[in-house]
Amino acid sequence: MDLQVLRSFQAVAEGTTVTDAAAEAGITQPALSRALNRLDEEVGAALFQRVGRGLRLTPAGQVFKEYADSILDSYDRGLRAVAEVVDPDAGVVSLAFLHTLGTWLVPRLVTGFRESSPQVRFELHQAGEIGLAQHLLDSTADLIITSKDPGHPLITWRRILVEPLWLAVPTRHRMAQRRRVRLAEVAEEPFIVLKPGYGLRNVTETLCHQAGFSPLVGFEGEEVETLRGLVAAGLGVSLIPASSRATAPETGPDLPVRYLQMTDVHAARDIGIAWLASRSLPPAPRRFMEHALKATAGPREPGAPR
């Protein structure tokens, strides 16, 4: 079985036309069609069925694709591992991370790592909590940095730090001049939150329940910057990660948002790094993982209120 034929099978299975897949492989379209037919004979079942002008996987093809993906992934990872043995200072780190961590933690870790490994290249992806785990499961990332344990049996997660959360209120809010409050004091106010499925949404609901109430949702967004903007507009309050508070623009005495420390709940979220338990990390990603664990040992809390 030819690996290039497997790659072409994978490409067609994922929506590439046979003509384009043939061009990518550097062969003619009839030659690729014959190769796919021989693959059917080797497997012992038709892998594609024609639907309109395109091809769609048969049930047998869907099963076979899972194994083809695994074969190609293992082969590519093997090439990477050998290349890094030959040149241990090189390599690629494929890293996916939570949006809010792209403003402080990820740049800090990458910069520190490149001081000792300047030739290592990074492939970076941003996603929400659910998307991050999928990056690992789809083999599009070696490592993910996320705000909670994905809780998946195939994923190993290690906490690297605990990030504080602040209560963000508008500058004209009745408690804006205070530094510390109880979360229960805003139980009757609308909360600006992330949509369900985001880790910060789960943390917000959990902390509110610990304070004795269910949050009244005023708006559901997809970015922490949106939460902060709507708080500044006076539409509600929100729990904001310390890192986002630390990178917020602050000019003059009339700040758009005030950040208050909460005293009745332990307002924080876990930040961790994760990888597939069943897969051996190549040298460069393993070194980066070890660097991340070491570099975040005993970190200072970002964004302490003034």
Short mmCIF file of C-alpha atoms in Angstrom, two decimals:
data_model
loop_
_atom_site.label_atom_id
_atom_site.label_comp_id
_atom_site.label_asym_id
_atom_site.label_seq_id
_atom_site.Cartn_x
_atom_site.Cartn_y
_atom_site.Cartn_z
CA MET A 1 0.00 0.00 0.00
CA ASP A 2 1.46 3.33 -1.15
CA LEU A 3 1.48 6.13 1.46
CA GLN A 4 0.89 8.69 -1.28
CA VAL A 5 -2.26 6.83 -2.29
CA LEU A 6 -3.36 6.93 1.34
CA ARG A 7 -2.76 10.70 1.41
CA SER A 8 -4.81 11.10 -1.75
CA PHE A 9 -7.56 8.90 -0.28
CA GLN A 10 -7.51 11.09 2.85
CA ALA A 11 -7.72 14.27 0.78
CA VAL A 12 -10.66 13.04 -1.33
CA ALA A 13 -12.39 11.74 1.80
CA GLU A 14 -12.14 15.24 3.29
CA GLY A 15 -13.70 16.92 0.26
CA THR A 16 -10.89 17.48 -2.24
CA THR A 17 -11.83 16.59 -5.80
CA VAL A 18 -10.00 13.71 -7.48
CA THR A 19 -8.62 16.18 -10.03
CA ASP A 20 -7.16 18.46 -7.33
CA ALA A 21 -5.89 15.52 -5.27
CA ALA A 22 -4.13 14.17 -8.36
CA ALA A 23 -2.52 17.54 -8.99
CA GLU A 24 -1.29 17.67 -5.40
CA ALA A 25 0.20 14.18 -5.81
CA GLY A 26 1.82 15.09 -9.11
CA ILE A 27 -0.04 12.48 -11.16
CA THR A 28 -2.89 12.51 -13.67
CA GLN A 29 -6.52 12.22 -12.64
CA PRO A 30 -6.98 8.84 -14.40
CA ALA A 31 -3.85 7.51 -12.64
CA LEU A 32 -5.25 8.50 -9.23
CA SER A 33 -8.64 6.99 -10.05
CA ARG A 34 -6.93 3.69 -10.90
CA ALA A 35 -4.91 3.88 -7.67
CA LEU A 36 -8.09 4.40 -5.63
CA ASN A 37 -9.70 1.45 -7.37
CA ARG A 38 -6.68 -0.72 -6.46
CA LEU A 39 -7.07 0.50 -2.87
CA ASP A 40 -10.66 -0.76 -2.92
CA GLU A 41 -9.38 -4.17 -4.05
CA GLU A 42 -6.71 -4.28 -1.32
CA VAL A 43 -9.21 -3.34 1.39
CA GLY A 44 -11.88 -5.64 0.01
CA ALA A 45 -14.70 -3.08 -0.12
CA ALA A 46 -15.72 0.03 -2.02
CA LEU A 47 -14.47 3.07 -0.09
CA PHE A 48 -16.30 5.75 -2.08
CA GLN A 49 -19.69 6.10 -3.68
CA ARG A 50 -20.56 8.70 -6.27
CA VAL A 51 -23.09 11.33 -5.18
CA GLY A 52 -23.89 13.79 -7.95
CA ARG A 53 -20.56 14.91 -9.37
CA GLY A 54 -18.59 14.15 -6.22
CA LEU A 55 -17.45 11.22 -4.12
CA ARG A 56 -18.62 10.37 -0.63
CA LEU A 57 -17.26 7.78 1.78
CA THR A 58 -19.16 4.54 2.10
CA PRO A 59 -19.61 3.06 5.61
CA ALA A 60 -16.55 0.91 4.91
CA GLY A 61 -14.66 4.01 3.78
CA GLN A 62 -15.54 5.84 7.00
CA VAL A 63 -14.12 2.98 9.05
CA PHE A 64 -11.00 2.73 6.90
CA LYS A 65 -10.33 6.47 7.06
CA GLU A 66 -9.87 6.35 10.84
CA TYR A 67 -7.04 3.86 10.41
CA ALA A 68 -5.58 5.67 7.41
CA ASP A 69 -5.48 8.89 9.43
CA SER A 70 -3.71 7.05 12.24
CA ILE A 71 -1.15 5.50 9.86
CA LEU A 72 -0.33 8.82 8.22
CA ASP A 73 -0.18 10.63 11.56
CA SER A 74 2.21 8.01 12.98
CA TYR A 75 4.39 8.16 9.87
CA ASP A 76 4.58 11.96 9.90
CA ARG A 77 5.35 11.98 13.60
CA GLY A 78 8.06 9.41 12.99
CA LEU A 79 9.65 11.66 10.36
CA ARG A 80 9.54 14.55 12.83
CA ALA A 81 11.11 12.48 15.59
CA VAL A 82 13.94 11.29 13.33
CA ALA A 83 14.57 14.84 12.10
CA GLU A 84 14.83 16.03 15.69
CA VAL A 85 17.26 13.23 16.56
CA VAL A 86 19.43 14.29 13.63
CA ASP A 87 19.10 17.97 14.60
CA PRO A 88 17.95 18.15 18.25
CA ASP A 89 17.95 21.94 18.28
CA ALA A 90 15.29 22.06 15.56
CA GLY A 91 11.73 20.74 15.43
CA VAL A 92 8.14 21.96 15.44
CA VAL A 93 5.81 22.62 18.36
CA SER A 94 2.14 22.56 17.37
CA LEU A 95 0.34 24.40 20.16
CA ALA A 96 -3.34 25.29 20.59
CA PHE A 97 -4.43 27.65 23.36
CA LEU A 98 -7.36 29.50 24.86
CA HIS A 99 -8.06 32.93 23.34
CA THR A 100 -7.51 34.82 26.60
CA LEU A 101 -4.07 33.28 27.06
CA GLY A 102 -2.75 34.70 23.79
CA THR A 103 -2.17 38.13 25.32
CA TRP A 104 0.19 37.15 28.11
CA LEU A 105 0.91 33.50 28.99
CA VAL A 106 1.60 31.99 25.56
CA PRO A 107 3.89 34.84 24.40
CA ARG A 108 5.78 34.60 27.69
CA LEU A 109 6.26 30.84 27.39
CA VAL A 110 7.23 30.93 23.71
CA THR A 111 9.70 33.77 24.25
CA GLY A 112 11.37 31.99 27.17
CA PHE A 113 11.55 28.70 25.27
CA ARG A 114 13.08 30.28 22.17
CA GLU A 115 15.94 31.69 24.24
CA SER A 116 17.32 28.16 24.54
CA SER A 117 15.79 26.67 21.35
CA PRO A 118 15.79 29.46 18.73
CA GLN A 119 15.52 27.07 15.77
CA VAL A 120 12.27 25.44 16.91
CA ARG A 121 9.25 26.53 14.86
CA PHE A 122 5.77 27.01 16.30
CA GLU A 123 2.41 26.21 14.72
CA LEU A 124 -0.16 28.11 16.79
CA HIS A 125 -3.94 27.71 16.98
CA GLN A 126 -6.54 29.54 19.08
CA ALA A 127 -9.85 27.99 20.14
CA GLY A 128 -12.45 27.73 22.88
CA GLU A 129 -12.41 24.96 25.49
CA ILE A 130 -14.21 22.37 23.35
CA GLY A 131 -12.17 23.15 20.26
CA LEU A 132 -8.91 22.79 22.16
CA ALA A 133 -9.55 19.19 23.12
CA GLN A 134 -10.55 18.44 19.54
CA HIS A 135 -7.18 19.77 18.31
CA LEU A 136 -5.51 17.01 20.31
CA LEU A 137 -7.95 14.30 19.27
CA ASP A 138 -7.63 15.30 15.59
CA SER A 139 -3.81 15.37 15.85
CA THR A 140 -3.66 19.01 14.73
CA ALA A 141 -1.83 19.99 17.92
CA ASP A 142 0.82 18.33 20.09
CA LEU A 143 -0.12 20.35 23.16
CA ILE A 144 -2.95 22.56 24.36
CA ILE A 145 -3.02 25.22 27.08
CA THR A 146 -6.48 25.50 28.53
CA SER A 147 -8.33 26.76 31.58
CA LYS A 148 -9.54 23.43 32.89
CA ASP A 149 -8.99 19.69 32.70
CA PRO A 150 -10.78 18.52 29.53
CA GLY A 151 -11.87 15.43 31.46
CA HIS A 152 -11.28 13.16 28.48
CA PRO A 153 -9.91 9.63 29.08
CA LEU A 154 -7.39 10.00 26.25
CA ILE A 155 -6.00 13.36 27.43
CA THR A 156 -3.44 13.96 30.17
CA TRP A 157 -3.68 17.38 31.85
CA ARG A 158 -1.30 19.11 34.26
CA ARG A 159 -2.09 22.32 36.14
CA ILE A 160 0.56 24.98 35.57
CA LEU A 161 -0.95 27.91 37.46
CA VAL A 162 -4.07 29.31 39.10
CA GLU A 163 -5.32 32.60 37.65
CA PRO A 164 -7.41 34.99 39.80
CA LEU A 165 -10.73 36.38 38.58
CA TRP A 166 -12.01 39.90 39.32
CA LEU A 167 -15.53 41.26 39.36
CA ALA A 168 -15.71 43.88 36.59
CA VAL A 169 -18.25 46.67 37.10
CA PRO A 170 -18.96 49.91 35.17
CA THR A 171 -17.28 53.07 36.41
CA ARG A 172 -20.67 54.48 37.49
CA HIS A 173 -21.59 51.37 39.41
CA ARG A 174 -22.66 51.82 43.04
CA MET A 175 -19.62 49.79 44.19
CA ALA A 176 -17.09 51.19 41.71
CA GLN A 177 -15.11 53.03 44.38
CA ARG A 178 -14.62 49.94 46.51
CA ARG A 179 -11.70 47.51 46.22
CA ARG A 180 -13.33 44.42 47.71
CA VAL A 181 -16.90 43.12 47.57
CA ARG A 182 -18.87 39.97 48.15
CA LEU A 183 -20.08 38.33 44.96
CA ALA A 184 -23.47 37.92 46.62
CA GLU A 185 -23.85 41.72 46.58
CA VAL A 186 -24.47 41.67 42.82
CA ALA A 187 -26.87 38.71 42.86
CA GLU A 188 -29.72 40.82 41.44
CA GLU A 189 -27.70 42.38 38.61
CA PRO A 190 -27.38 41.16 35.01
CA PHE A 191 -24.20 39.20 34.24
CA ILE A 192 -22.31 39.50 30.98
CA VAL A 193 -21.00 35.97 30.36
CA LEU A 194 -19.49 33.75 27.70
CA LYS A 195 -21.72 31.29 25.87
CA PRO A 196 -22.30 27.76 27.25
CA GLY A 197 -19.38 25.46 26.57
CA TYR A 198 -16.72 28.02 27.47
CA GLY A 199 -14.72 27.31 30.60
CA LEU A 200 -15.15 30.83 32.01
CA ARG A 201 -18.94 30.44 31.74
CA ASN A 202 -18.80 27.29 33.86
CA VAL A 203 -16.54 28.97 36.42
CA THR A 204 -18.85 31.99 36.62
CA GLU A 205 -21.93 29.85 37.23
CA THR A 206 -20.11 27.73 39.82
CA LEU A 207 -18.90 30.76 41.79
CA CYS A 208 -22.33 32.38 41.71
CA HIS A 209 -23.89 29.17 43.04
CA GLN A 210 -21.27 29.08 45.79
CA ALA A 211 -22.30 32.64 46.68
CA GLY A 212 -25.93 31.51 46.94
CA PHE A 213 -27.55 32.56 43.67
CA SER A 214 -27.92 31.76 39.98
CA PRO A 215 -26.61 34.51 37.70
CA LEU A 216 -29.13 36.55 35.74
CA VAL A 217 -27.68 36.38 32.24
CA GLY A 218 -27.87 39.71 30.44
CA PHE A 219 -25.73 38.80 27.42
CA GLU A 220 -23.75 35.82 26.12
CA GLY A 221 -20.57 36.53 24.16
CA GLU A 222 -17.63 34.65 22.66
CA GLU A 223 -14.70 36.88 23.67
CA VAL A 224 -13.60 38.31 27.01
CA GLU A 225 -13.00 41.65 25.27
CA THR A 226 -16.72 41.70 24.42
CA LEU A 227 -17.62 41.06 28.06
CA ARG A 228 -15.43 43.93 29.20
CA GLY A 229 -16.81 46.27 26.54
CA LEU A 230 -20.41 45.61 27.53
CA VAL A 231 -19.56 46.05 31.20
CA ALA A 232 -17.98 49.41 30.33
CA ALA A 233 -21.21 50.32 28.52
CA GLY A 234 -23.13 49.76 31.76
CA LEU A 235 -25.03 46.66 30.64
CA GLY A 236 -24.05 44.48 33.59
CA VAL A 237 -21.19 42.99 35.58
CA SER A 238 -18.83 40.16 34.70
CA LEU A 239 -16.10 37.90 36.06
CA ILE A 240 -12.90 38.74 34.20
CA PRO A 241 -9.61 36.76 34.21
CA ALA A 242 -6.74 38.56 35.89
CA SER A 243 -4.67 38.42 32.70
CA SER A 244 -7.37 40.25 30.73
CA ARG A 245 -7.67 42.85 33.47
CA ALA A 246 -3.88 43.30 33.40
CA THR A 247 -3.80 43.96 29.65
CA ALA A 248 -6.82 46.27 29.60
CA PRO A 249 -6.12 49.81 28.40
CA GLU A 250 -6.24 52.24 31.30
CA THR A 251 -5.89 55.94 30.60
CA GLY A 252 -6.45 58.62 33.17
CA PRO A 253 -8.78 58.57 36.16
CA ASP A 254 -11.93 57.75 34.18
CA LEU A 255 -11.33 54.08 33.57
CA PRO A 256 -14.06 52.32 31.55
CA VAL A 257 -14.22 49.42 34.02
CA ARG A 258 -13.42 48.91 37.70
CA TYR A 259 -12.05 45.57 38.91
CA LEU A 260 -12.98 44.39 42.40
CA GLN A 261 -11.68 41.54 44.48
CA MET A 262 -14.30 39.09 45.78
CA THR A 263 -14.11 38.00 49.42
CA ASP A 264 -16.90 35.42 49.77
CA VAL A 265 -15.69 32.97 47.08
CA HIS A 266 -12.32 31.71 45.92
CA ALA A 267 -12.46 33.44 42.55
CA ALA A 268 -9.88 31.75 40.32
CA ARG A 269 -9.56 29.38 37.40
CA ASP A 270 -7.03 26.64 36.72
CA ILE A 271 -4.69 26.96 33.74
CA GLY A 272 -3.09 23.75 32.51
CA ILE A 273 -1.22 22.08 29.69
CA ALA A 274 -2.43 18.83 28.09
CA TRP A 275 -1.44 16.19 25.57
CA LEU A 276 -2.68 12.82 24.31
CA ALA A 277 -1.84 10.12 26.85
CA SER A 278 -1.47 7.44 24.17
CA ARG A 279 1.00 9.39 22.05
CA SER A 280 4.70 9.94 22.71
CA LEU A 281 5.52 13.61 22.34
CA PRO A 282 8.30 14.44 19.85
CA PRO A 283 11.41 15.99 21.43
CA ALA A 284 10.57 19.66 20.74
CA PRO A 285 6.99 19.55 22.10
CA ARG A 286 8.21 17.56 25.12
CA ARG A 287 10.89 20.17 25.84
CA PHE A 288 8.30 22.93 25.53
CA MET A 289 5.94 21.10 27.89
CA GLU A 290 8.72 20.74 30.45
CA HIS A 291 9.61 24.42 29.99
CA ALA A 292 5.99 25.45 30.57
CA LEU A 293 5.80 23.46 33.80
CA LYS A 294 9.08 24.91 35.05
CA ALA A 295 8.48 28.50 33.93
CA THR A 296 5.10 28.74 35.67
CA ALA A 297 6.18 27.26 38.98
CA GLY A 298 5.25 29.78 41.66
CA PRO A 299 4.09 32.58 39.29
CA ARG A 300 3.07 36.00 40.40
CA GLU A 301 -0.63 36.70 40.05
CA PRO A 302 -1.18 38.90 36.98
CA GLY A 303 -3.39 41.94 37.14
CA ALA A 304 -3.48 42.66 40.86
CA PRO A 305 -5.93 45.51 41.47
CA ARG A 306 -4.60 48.98 42.16
#
